[in-house]
Coordinates of C-alpha atoms in Angstrom, one line a residue:
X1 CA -15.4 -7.1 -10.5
X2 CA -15.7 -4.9 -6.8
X3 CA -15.1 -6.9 -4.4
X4 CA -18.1 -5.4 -2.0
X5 CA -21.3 -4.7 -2.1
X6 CA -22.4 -2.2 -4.9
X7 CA -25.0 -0.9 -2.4
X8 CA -24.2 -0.7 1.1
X9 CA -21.7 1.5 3.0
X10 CA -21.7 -0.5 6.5
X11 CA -21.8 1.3 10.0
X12 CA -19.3 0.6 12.1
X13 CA -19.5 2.3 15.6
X14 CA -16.8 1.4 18.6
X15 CA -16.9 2.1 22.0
X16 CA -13.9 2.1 24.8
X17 CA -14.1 1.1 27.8
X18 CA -15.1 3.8 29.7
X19 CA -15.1 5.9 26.8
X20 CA -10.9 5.9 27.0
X21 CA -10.0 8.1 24.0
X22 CA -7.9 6.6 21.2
X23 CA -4.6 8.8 21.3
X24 CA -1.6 6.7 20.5
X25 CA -0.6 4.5 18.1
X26 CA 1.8 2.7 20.3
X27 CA 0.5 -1.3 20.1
X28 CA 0.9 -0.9 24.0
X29 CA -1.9 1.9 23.7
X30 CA -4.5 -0.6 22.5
X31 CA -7.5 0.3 23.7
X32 CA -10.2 -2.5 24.8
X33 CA -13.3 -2.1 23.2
X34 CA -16.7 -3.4 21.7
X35 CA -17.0 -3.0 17.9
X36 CA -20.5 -2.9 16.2
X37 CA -21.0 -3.2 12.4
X38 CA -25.0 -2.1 11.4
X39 CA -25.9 -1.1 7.9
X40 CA -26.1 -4.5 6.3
X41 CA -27.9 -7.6 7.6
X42 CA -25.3 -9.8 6.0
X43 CA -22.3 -8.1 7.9
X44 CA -24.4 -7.5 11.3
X45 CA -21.8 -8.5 14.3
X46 CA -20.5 -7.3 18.0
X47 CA -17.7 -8.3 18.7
X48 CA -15.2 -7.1 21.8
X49 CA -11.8 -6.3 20.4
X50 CA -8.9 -3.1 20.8
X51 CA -8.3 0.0 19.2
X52 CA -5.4 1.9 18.4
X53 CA -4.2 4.7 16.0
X54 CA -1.9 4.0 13.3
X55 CA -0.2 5.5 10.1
X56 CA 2.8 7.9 9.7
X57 CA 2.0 11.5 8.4
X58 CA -1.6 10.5 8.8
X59 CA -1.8 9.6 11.9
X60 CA 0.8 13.0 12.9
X61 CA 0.0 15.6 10.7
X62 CA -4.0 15.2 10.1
X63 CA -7.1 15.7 12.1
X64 CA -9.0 12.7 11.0
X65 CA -7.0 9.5 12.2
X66 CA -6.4 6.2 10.8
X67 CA -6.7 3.3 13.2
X68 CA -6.2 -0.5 13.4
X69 CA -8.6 -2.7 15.2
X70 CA -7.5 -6.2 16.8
X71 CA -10.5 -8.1 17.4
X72 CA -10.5 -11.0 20.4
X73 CA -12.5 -13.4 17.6
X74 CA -11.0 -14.5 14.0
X75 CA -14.2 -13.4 12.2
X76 CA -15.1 -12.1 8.6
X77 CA -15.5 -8.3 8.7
X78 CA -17.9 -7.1 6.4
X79 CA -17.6 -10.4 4.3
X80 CA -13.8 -10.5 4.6
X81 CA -11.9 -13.7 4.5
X82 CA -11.6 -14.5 8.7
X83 CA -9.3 -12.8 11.1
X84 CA -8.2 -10.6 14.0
X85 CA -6.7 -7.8 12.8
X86 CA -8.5 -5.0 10.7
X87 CA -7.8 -1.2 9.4
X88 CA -9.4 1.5 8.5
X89 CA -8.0 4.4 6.9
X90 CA -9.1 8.0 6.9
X91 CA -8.6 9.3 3.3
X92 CA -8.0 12.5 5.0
X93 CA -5.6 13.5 2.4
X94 CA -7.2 11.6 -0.7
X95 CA -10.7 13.2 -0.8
X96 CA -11.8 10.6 -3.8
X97 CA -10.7 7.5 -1.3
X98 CA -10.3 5.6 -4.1
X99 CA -6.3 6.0 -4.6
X100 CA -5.9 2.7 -2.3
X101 CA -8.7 1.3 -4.3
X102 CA -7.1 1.7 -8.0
X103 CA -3.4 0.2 -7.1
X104 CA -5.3 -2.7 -5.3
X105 CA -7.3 -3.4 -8.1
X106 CA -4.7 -3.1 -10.5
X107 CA -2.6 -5.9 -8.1
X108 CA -5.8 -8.1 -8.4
X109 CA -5.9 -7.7 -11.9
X110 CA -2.4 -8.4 -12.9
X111 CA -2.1 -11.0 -10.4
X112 CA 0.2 -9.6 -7.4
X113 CA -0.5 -12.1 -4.8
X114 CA -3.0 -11.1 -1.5
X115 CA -3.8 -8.0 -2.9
X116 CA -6.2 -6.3 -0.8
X117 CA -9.9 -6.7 -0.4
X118 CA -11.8 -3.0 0.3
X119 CA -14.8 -2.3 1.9
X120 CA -16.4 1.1 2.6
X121 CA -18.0 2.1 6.3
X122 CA -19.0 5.1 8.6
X123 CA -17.5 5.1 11.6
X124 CA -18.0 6.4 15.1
X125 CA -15.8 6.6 17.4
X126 CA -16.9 7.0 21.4
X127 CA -20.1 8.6 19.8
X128 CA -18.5 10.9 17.7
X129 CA -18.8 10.5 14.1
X130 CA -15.6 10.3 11.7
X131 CA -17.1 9.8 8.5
X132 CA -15.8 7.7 5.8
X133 CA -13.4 5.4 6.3
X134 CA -12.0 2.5 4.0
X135 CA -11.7 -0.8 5.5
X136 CA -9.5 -3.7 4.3
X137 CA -6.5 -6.0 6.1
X138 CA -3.6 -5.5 8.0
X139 CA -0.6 -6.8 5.9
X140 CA 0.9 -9.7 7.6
X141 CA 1.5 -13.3 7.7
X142 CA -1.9 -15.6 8.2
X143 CA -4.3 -17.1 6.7
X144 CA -6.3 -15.3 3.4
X145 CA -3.3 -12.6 4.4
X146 CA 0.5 -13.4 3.5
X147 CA 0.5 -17.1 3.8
X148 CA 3.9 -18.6 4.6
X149 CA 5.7 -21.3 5.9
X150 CA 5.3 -20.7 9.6
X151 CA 9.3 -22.2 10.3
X152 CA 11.1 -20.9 7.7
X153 CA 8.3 -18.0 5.9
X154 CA 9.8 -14.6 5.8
X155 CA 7.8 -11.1 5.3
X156 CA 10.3 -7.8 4.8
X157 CA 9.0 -4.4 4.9
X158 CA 11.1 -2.2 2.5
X159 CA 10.3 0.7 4.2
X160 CA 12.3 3.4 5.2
X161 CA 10.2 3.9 8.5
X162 CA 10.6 0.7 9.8
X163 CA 14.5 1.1 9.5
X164 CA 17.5 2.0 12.1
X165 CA 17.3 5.6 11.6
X166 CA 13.4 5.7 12.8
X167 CA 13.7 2.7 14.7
X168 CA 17.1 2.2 16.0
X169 CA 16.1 -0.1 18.9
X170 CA 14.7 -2.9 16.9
X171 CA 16.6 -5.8 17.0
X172 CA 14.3 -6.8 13.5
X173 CA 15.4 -3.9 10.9
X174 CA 18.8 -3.9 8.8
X175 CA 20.3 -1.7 6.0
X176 CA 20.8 -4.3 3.1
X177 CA 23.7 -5.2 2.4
X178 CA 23.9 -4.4 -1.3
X179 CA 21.8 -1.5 -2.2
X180 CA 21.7 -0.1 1.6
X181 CA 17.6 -0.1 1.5
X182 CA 16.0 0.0 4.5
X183 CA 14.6 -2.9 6.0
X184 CA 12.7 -4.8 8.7
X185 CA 11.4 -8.3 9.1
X186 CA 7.5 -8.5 9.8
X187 CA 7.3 -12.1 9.8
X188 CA 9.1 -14.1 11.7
X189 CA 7.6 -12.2 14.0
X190 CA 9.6 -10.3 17.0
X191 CA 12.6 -11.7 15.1
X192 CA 15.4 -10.9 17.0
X193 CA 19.4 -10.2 15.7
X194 CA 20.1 -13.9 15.1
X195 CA 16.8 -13.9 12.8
X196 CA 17.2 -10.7 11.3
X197 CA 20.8 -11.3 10.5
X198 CA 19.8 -14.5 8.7
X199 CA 17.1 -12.9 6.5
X200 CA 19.7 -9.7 5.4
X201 CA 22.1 -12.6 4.2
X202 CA 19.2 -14.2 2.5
X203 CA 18.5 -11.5 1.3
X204 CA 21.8 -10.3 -0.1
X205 CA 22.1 -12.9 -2.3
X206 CA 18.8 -11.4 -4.4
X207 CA 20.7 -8.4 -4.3
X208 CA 23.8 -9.6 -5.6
X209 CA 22.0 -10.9 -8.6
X210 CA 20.5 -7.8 -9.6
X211 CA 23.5 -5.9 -8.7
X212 CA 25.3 -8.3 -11.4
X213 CA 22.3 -8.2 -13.4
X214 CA 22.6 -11.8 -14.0
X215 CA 19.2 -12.8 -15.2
X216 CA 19.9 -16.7 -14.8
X217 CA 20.5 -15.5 -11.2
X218 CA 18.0 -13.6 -10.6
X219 CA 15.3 -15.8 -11.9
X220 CA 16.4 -18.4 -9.2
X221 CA 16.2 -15.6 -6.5
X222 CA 13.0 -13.7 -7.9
X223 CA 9.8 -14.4 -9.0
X224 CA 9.9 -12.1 -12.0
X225 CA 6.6 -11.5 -12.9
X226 CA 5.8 -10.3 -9.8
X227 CA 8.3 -7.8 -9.7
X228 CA 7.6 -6.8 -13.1
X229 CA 3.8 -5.5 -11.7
X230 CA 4.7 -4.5 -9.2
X231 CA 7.2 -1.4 -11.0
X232 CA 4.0 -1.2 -13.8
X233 CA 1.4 -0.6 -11.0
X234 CA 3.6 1.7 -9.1
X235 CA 4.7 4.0 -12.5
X236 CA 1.0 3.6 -13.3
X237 CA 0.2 5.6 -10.4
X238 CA 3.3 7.6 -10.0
X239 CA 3.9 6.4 -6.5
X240 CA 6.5 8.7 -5.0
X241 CA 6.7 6.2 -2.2
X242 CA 8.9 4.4 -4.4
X243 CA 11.7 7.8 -4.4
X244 CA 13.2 7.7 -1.3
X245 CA 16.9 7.0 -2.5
X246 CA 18.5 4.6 -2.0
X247 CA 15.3 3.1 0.5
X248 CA 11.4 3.3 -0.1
X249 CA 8.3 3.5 1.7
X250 CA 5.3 0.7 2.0
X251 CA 7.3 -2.0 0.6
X252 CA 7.2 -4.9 1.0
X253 CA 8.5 -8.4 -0.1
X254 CA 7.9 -11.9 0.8
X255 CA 8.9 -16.0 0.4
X256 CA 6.9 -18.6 1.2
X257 CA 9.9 -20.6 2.7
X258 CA 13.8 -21.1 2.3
X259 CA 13.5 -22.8 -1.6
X260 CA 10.5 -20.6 -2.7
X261 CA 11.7 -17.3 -4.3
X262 CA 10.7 -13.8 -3.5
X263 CA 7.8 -12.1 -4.3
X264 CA 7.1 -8.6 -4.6
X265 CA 3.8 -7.2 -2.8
X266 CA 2.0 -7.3 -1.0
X267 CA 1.3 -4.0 -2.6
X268 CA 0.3 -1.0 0.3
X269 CA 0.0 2.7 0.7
X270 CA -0.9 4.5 -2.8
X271 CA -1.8 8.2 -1.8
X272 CA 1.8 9.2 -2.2
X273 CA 1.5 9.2 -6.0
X274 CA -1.5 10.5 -8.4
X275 CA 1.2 13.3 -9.2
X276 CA 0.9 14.5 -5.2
X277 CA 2.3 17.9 -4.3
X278 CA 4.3 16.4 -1.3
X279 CA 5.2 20.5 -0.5
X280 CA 1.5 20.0 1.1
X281 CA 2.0 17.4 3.3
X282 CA 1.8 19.3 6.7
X283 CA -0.9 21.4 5.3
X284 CA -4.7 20.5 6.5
X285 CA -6.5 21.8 3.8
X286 CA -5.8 25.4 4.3
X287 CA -4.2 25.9 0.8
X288 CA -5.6 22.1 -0.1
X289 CA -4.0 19.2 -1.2
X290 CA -2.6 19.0 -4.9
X291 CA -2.9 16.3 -7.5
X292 CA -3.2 14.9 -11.0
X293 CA -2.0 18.2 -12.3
X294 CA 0.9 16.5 -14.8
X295 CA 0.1 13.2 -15.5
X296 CA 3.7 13.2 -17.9
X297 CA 5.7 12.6 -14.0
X298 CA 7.8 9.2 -14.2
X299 CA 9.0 7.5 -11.0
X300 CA 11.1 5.4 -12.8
X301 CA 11.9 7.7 -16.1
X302 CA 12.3 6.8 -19.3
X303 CA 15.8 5.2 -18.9
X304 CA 15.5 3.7 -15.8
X305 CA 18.6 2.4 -15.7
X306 CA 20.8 5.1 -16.2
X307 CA 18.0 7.1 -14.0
X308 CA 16.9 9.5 -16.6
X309 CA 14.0 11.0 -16.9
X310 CA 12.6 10.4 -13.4
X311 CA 11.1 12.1 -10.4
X312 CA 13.6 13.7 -7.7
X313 CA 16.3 10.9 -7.0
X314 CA 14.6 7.9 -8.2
X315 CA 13.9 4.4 -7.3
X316 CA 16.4 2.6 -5.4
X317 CA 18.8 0.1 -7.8
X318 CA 17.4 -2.5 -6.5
X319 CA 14.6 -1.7 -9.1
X320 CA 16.7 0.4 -11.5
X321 CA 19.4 -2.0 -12.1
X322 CA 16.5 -5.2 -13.3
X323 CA 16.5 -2.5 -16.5
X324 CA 20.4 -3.2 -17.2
X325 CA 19.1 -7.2 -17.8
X326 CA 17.6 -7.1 -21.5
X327 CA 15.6 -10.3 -20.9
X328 CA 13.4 -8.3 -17.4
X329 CA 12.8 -5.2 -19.8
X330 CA 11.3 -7.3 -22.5
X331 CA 9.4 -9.4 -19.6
X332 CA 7.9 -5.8 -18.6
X333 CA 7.2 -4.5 -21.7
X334 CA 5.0 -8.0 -22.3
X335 CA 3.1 -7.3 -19.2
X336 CA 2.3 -3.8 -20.4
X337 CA 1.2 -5.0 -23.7
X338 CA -0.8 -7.5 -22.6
X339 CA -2.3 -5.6 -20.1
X340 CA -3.2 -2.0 -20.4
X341 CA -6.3 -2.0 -22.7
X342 CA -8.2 -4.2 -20.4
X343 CA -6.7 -2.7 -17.0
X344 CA -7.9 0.6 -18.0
X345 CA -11.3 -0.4 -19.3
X346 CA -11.5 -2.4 -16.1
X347 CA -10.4 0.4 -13.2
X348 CA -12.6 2.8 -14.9
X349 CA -15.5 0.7 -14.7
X350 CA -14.5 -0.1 -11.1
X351 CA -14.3 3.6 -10.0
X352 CA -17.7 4.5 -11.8
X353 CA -19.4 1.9 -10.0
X354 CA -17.7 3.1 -6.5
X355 CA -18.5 6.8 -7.1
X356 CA -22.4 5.5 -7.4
X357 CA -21.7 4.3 -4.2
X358 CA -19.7 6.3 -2.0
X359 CA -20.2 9.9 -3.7
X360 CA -23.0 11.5 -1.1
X361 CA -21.0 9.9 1.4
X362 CA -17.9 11.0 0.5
X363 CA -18.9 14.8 -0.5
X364 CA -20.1 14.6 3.7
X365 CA -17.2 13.2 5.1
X366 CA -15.0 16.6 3.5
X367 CA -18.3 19.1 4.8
X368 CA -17.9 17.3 8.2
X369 CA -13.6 18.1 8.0
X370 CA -13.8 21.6 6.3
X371 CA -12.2 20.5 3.4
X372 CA -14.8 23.4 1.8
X373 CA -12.9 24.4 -1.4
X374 CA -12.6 21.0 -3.1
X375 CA -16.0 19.1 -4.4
X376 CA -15.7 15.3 -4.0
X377 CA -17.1 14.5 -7.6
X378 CA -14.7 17.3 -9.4
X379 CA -11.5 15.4 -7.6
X380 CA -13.1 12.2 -8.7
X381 CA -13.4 13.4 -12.5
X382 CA -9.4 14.3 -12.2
X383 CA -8.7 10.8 -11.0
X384 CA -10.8 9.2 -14.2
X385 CA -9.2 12.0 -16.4
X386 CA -5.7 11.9 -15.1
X387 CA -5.4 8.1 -15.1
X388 CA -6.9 7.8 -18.9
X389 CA -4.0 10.3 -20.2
X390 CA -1.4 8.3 -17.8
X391 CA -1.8 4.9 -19.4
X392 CA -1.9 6.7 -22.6
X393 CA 1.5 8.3 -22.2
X394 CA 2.8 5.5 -20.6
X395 CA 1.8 3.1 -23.1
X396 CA 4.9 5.5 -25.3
X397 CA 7.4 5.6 -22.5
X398 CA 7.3 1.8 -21.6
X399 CA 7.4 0.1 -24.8
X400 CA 10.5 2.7 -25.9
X401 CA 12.5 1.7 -23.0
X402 CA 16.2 0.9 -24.3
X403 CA 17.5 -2.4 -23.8
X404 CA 20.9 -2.3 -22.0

């Protein structure tokens, strides 16, 4: 089931005051301004709101932007559950814009909690049109977002850019103290040491478990399920994300309050993997952008535990060491085999129905940013292609994992 509309891409064009160009993603950059959504009589609205850029690579290395809107109302954006905070992202680098789209449909499907909603829209910015954007929610703690406990509900990025070494004047980021991943605390919110020293000891003691691989342990730290899709999405779509050693990027983790346990996801950020060429990074479609050219690359390996078999450095053992505890590997390899017939049926139904949709559209948006020697529906064939022979290989390398 898409969650939008299987015939409308919606308009959205925003104005700054004064026509103030959007140049920084610094939240003190927010620019004021008046959003305008058109295209669709059930998602007409103008609402007054800020702009600003945001991203890492995207928002450094390419031409087209990504950018987060803050709206001054809590209203539902192109049918979206209520709120202020919006984003849109450029897809510069994934010229099918449906990488995001698969692993959040594959976290709706298997149950990963506030997996996001997408929405499709042409944008203009100050008059000048962008082209295609996706639009879906800022992860954070609210309502129909990450909804937590607001004394004692914790949201931690895993994410090597939110951590000392590229932030080293936050008072909310930490190396943990077991598996030294990089961290920062989203929610509470502007948490300061005494708060962020709190949540690392909390913290530690999930680590600890794993780190013992005590699976009575770890069950009263961890919801295991969720932790279990969330490595089978992410080896699904070979997120190299996940390879930052012994860190990762666009992770993040969350518990409701101080006797819930943890929960993987909100899952975020999957145009890292598709079997990316990352040696293209910096490039701006001079030579192009490379993917789904080996569909046979594990993030994980086929011996995760003893980190064979796996892309670069691998996963951090905050993953890798769940695959010493015979009881999680058999919890994962029942998730697969419940799973993967009707996950693949289902994303390739999804992504048929969005191609009908966004395909013209799409095809523009890389004529209006040069992007001349790639064809929008070729890429999209290598996405259908590529992901078909994944979960087929997979479907080998997952129920073969040895039990340690």
């Amino acid at each position: 089931e898409l969650d939008f509309p299987a015939d409308v891409i919606a308009r959205i064009d925003i104005t700054t005051d004064g026509g103030m160009p959007v140049n920084s993603k610094d939240p003190a950059d927010y620019r004021p301004c008046t959003v305008k959504v058109s295209g669709s009589k059930d998602y007409a609205m103008e609402e007054r709101g800020q702009i600003r850029g945001r991203g890492n690579s995207t928002w450094n290395w390419y031409p087209k932007k990504p950018y987060r809107i803050k709206l001054d109302a809590s209203v539902p954006f192109l049918g979206m559950a209520p709120n202020k905070d919006w984003v849109l992202l450029a897809d510069y680098r994934d010229v099918t814009h449906m990488m995001n789209l698969t692993g959040f449909y594959l976290a709706k499907e298997l149950g990963l909690p506030y997996a996001n909603h997408v929405r499709y829209a042409s944008v203009s910015l100050n008059g000048k049109e962008l082209g295609l954007y996706m639009v879906t929610e800022q992860v954070e703690e609210g309502g129909h977002r990450v909804e937590l406990d607001p004394k004692e509900g914790i949201l931690l990025a895993l994410d090597i850019n939110d951590g000392p070494d590229d932030e080293p004047r936050a008072t909310n980021n930490f190396w943990s103290d077991v598996f030294g991943m990089a961290s920062a605390v989203k929610y509470p919110e502007d948490a300061d040491k005494t708060v962020r020293n709190r949540v690392r000891d909390e913290f530690a003691f999930l680590e600890r478990a794993i780190e013992n691989e005590d699976w009575a342990a770890v069950k009263r730290e961890l919801d295991v399920e969720s932790m279990a899709r969330y490595i089978l999405i992410q080896e699904i779509i070979s997120n190299v994300e996940m390879d930052n050693y012994p860190s990762m990027r666009s992770g993040f983790i969350h518990r409701h309050d101080d006797d819930a346990l943890w929960v993987m996801g909100p899952l975020w950020d999957c145009d890292g993997g598709f079997n990316y060429n990352w040696g293209d990074m910096y490039d701006n479609w001079g030579r192009g952008h490379t993917y789904f050219e080996n569909y046979r690359t594990l993030i994980f390996g086929s011996d995760p535990y003893n980190h064979y078999g796996a892309y670069g450095s691998t996963p951090s053992d905050f993953f890798c060491d769940l695959f010493g505890i015979p009881e999680f590997v058999k919890l994962l390899q029942q998730e697969w085999t419940d799973n993967h017939d009707r996950l693949l049926s289902g994303l390739l139904a999804c992504l048929e129905e969005t191609e009908a949709l966004i395909g013209e559209a799409a095809q523009a948006d890389m004529d209006r940013w040069g992007i001349t020697n790639y064809r929008h529906a070729e890429e999209y064939g290598k996405l259908r292609n590529w992901l078909t022979r994944r979960f087929k290989y997979l479907d080998g390398v997952i129920r073969n994992y040895p039990s340690h």
